[in-house]
């Protein structure tokens, strides 16, 4: 049996574990799942002859090193900041490694040593990053191979609630780490390039600079800019592209409503609030409003945000129960962002019967034989239930498929890498189609501007 070690048994690991256990007999695999919570580690292997769960504390060096040494390949599903210790162990013991996370500077520094040992450290092989890389490069390479010149590339991804489970005015529930949603866009301006002109969106304007995305059969969505679009010029070989923009997908209206929290200061994560554990939701809201001896919190908030009582924005705020005097924040020394997250989790947590949905959308503009063309490509996938969510499928399945292909020496190019080479992305995308993860492409009129005109 060939031993696969999975470190981390969180919600995103369910489809990954199922895939490998389902393949374990035919591929002669034994799956060891290590987690700080032994119940989590054993939950999906109970009674399976080719799997086991073990207690594994990633901060216990001896325990971690022993587990890595006994594996043939290691999958780290830990939070991104903890991958590096596992990576160092893999390097020392000569083990290939797979993660779904962005390549950190520390991880990249290992590249020469990883190559010297002939090891594959595959990163960014989840959803975003992951499926976005592979599906984008597949089309970009196809355009280049027929002699086309790339002019425009836009890419958007969103973790949303499925329409049948969409039962609130925000048309949103948490399908991933709630903290990442609350602090999204902070830490610097969004940078991208549009028709050859650099553009910057500061955080306080981010959620009011959105664009519409129409996906056939699924309606209209909106996208707001991610912070890191420009780095993809070198990753995708798009140094000369006129437009490069990456963003996050939400249902129409979400960004305008979320901007209320941004303008009030509720998403700030840079300072703590005194006595936050005893503070009511209403008291929290009042922190960000001017004092008045006569006006209620509700009236002050409407005046501050310039919204009327019959405004849809007001209904969205009321729905969150933020004026409740009984509910407490209950978190000592909470930042505004942490307090807001607590309030939102009351209303936006997926219920047992809820299903999530992943939406990915790419635009490719190119020139071929003097004519401009555009391809729009979209992927929409729904979860089965709260165990095998759309997020777990789209993160875990690419990780699992890549792991098995590395183990079977179908992927052998050594180094710290992303899945952007044809020999990596093509077989993985093909197999993902068997699990309902597929893209629908359509040719549309090129929507870019005339690059020779004085515009921008």
Phi, psi and omega in degrees: 000144177260132190263123175250127177256124173251121179256113182108118183239045180283190185297331183280354185265356189297310182290327175300311181295315181299316180302311184290322177294321178296329181269353193298322182289310182294326184262002180056060182246145168237125187255121174251125180249118180252131181209154177294336176257108186297328178296318177299317183296325185267348189304318188261359180247358184305119178082356180274129184291341185247026179209154175207154175249139180230156173283123180220114175262113185297341178273353175269098189301318183295317180295316181294315183295322179296318180295318180294317183298327183275359182261158172266333175207149186238132173250122177257114176252025178283166168305146191307324185292347182261355182298327191297323180293320177296319181298319179296321177295316180299321179295315181297318185264004176070044181247138172289157186217146179227134173222161177262001189268162173300146177290118177279164176300321179297319179294318181297327179296339179280350189308310181301319181289323178296317178295320181299329180268359179070029183262154175253118171249092183272122179241172174054045184240037175255237179264291180219090017272148175148270180300327177298315177302308189293314182291326177292312183294329178299315180285318180299316179296322180296319178296315181295321183295335177262012174093010180281154177248123181291132177247327188214136171218121174234143184216133182225142176220144176213140170262114188233177173266141180294150183307321182290346178248008182274099187230023175229165185291341179275346183054043184205144168217159180288119176248358182214198184298113183301325181300319181297329178289315185294322183260010182305137174088353181275161176101007179147163181288149170289132181238133177204180179230133181231118180050043176083001181247129177290138179231146180226135176238111177292158186305319186290351177247356190303316187272006172247006176241078184243165173227153181275146177230120179256120181244117186305128179088351183230356174090200186257138176234174173232156179229137173244155191288138168281166184280337198244035185298320191294334181293343181282352174300313181283323181299316184263002181068040183246039185302330183259006184293144184277329180229127177218116188213127175239142183210179181248137183266135170222166171291151182300131179103341181297313187296319179298319179290317180299329181299336176300316179295321180297313182293327178287334182100010184286345180266003182293133181241019189260354179212163181252157183256131179293138176056034184296332183294334181261003186277134176282164177302319180297318178297322179299313179300319184293338178303329189260011183240151180293154178289141172214131179285349185236326188278142177286167176299319180299314182294318179298320181292316179298319180294317182295321182267355179058050176235146180272165182294333180264010179285141178301327179300322180293319178300323179295321179291316180298321181301331181281355178061036184283352179260011181292131181269348184263323181290136183251150175296315172069017180238118178295140176051044180284143168282164174305320181297319179292322179293317178297319178302317179300315180297316183290326180296333176300326188251335189251009177283133179297134176277162184306327182269356182286153174238145178260175182210136175253133176236128174231140186215125178242146169239130178237117174251136182208162178245133180217124180054041175081358179245147180263139183227161174218138174242128171255131183231131183223150175226128175230126180221136179255151176284159177278318182194195183278356173265307180257075182283165174298323179295315179297321178297309188284338173274312190282322183295315176300322177299313182296315182296315179298320180300313182293323180289327174291316180298324180272008178060032172272337171243114188232346182300120188280162174123170172280118192213170175246160183276060185249002177265146186302320182294343177266305189288326187296307180293329180290314178298322180297317180289326178300330178300328179295341181253016176083008179263092183218158184253143174253122181253146172214142176279130179227164177299142179295126187257003178288166178276171175288113185295344181270348181281158179273087180224181175123000000 
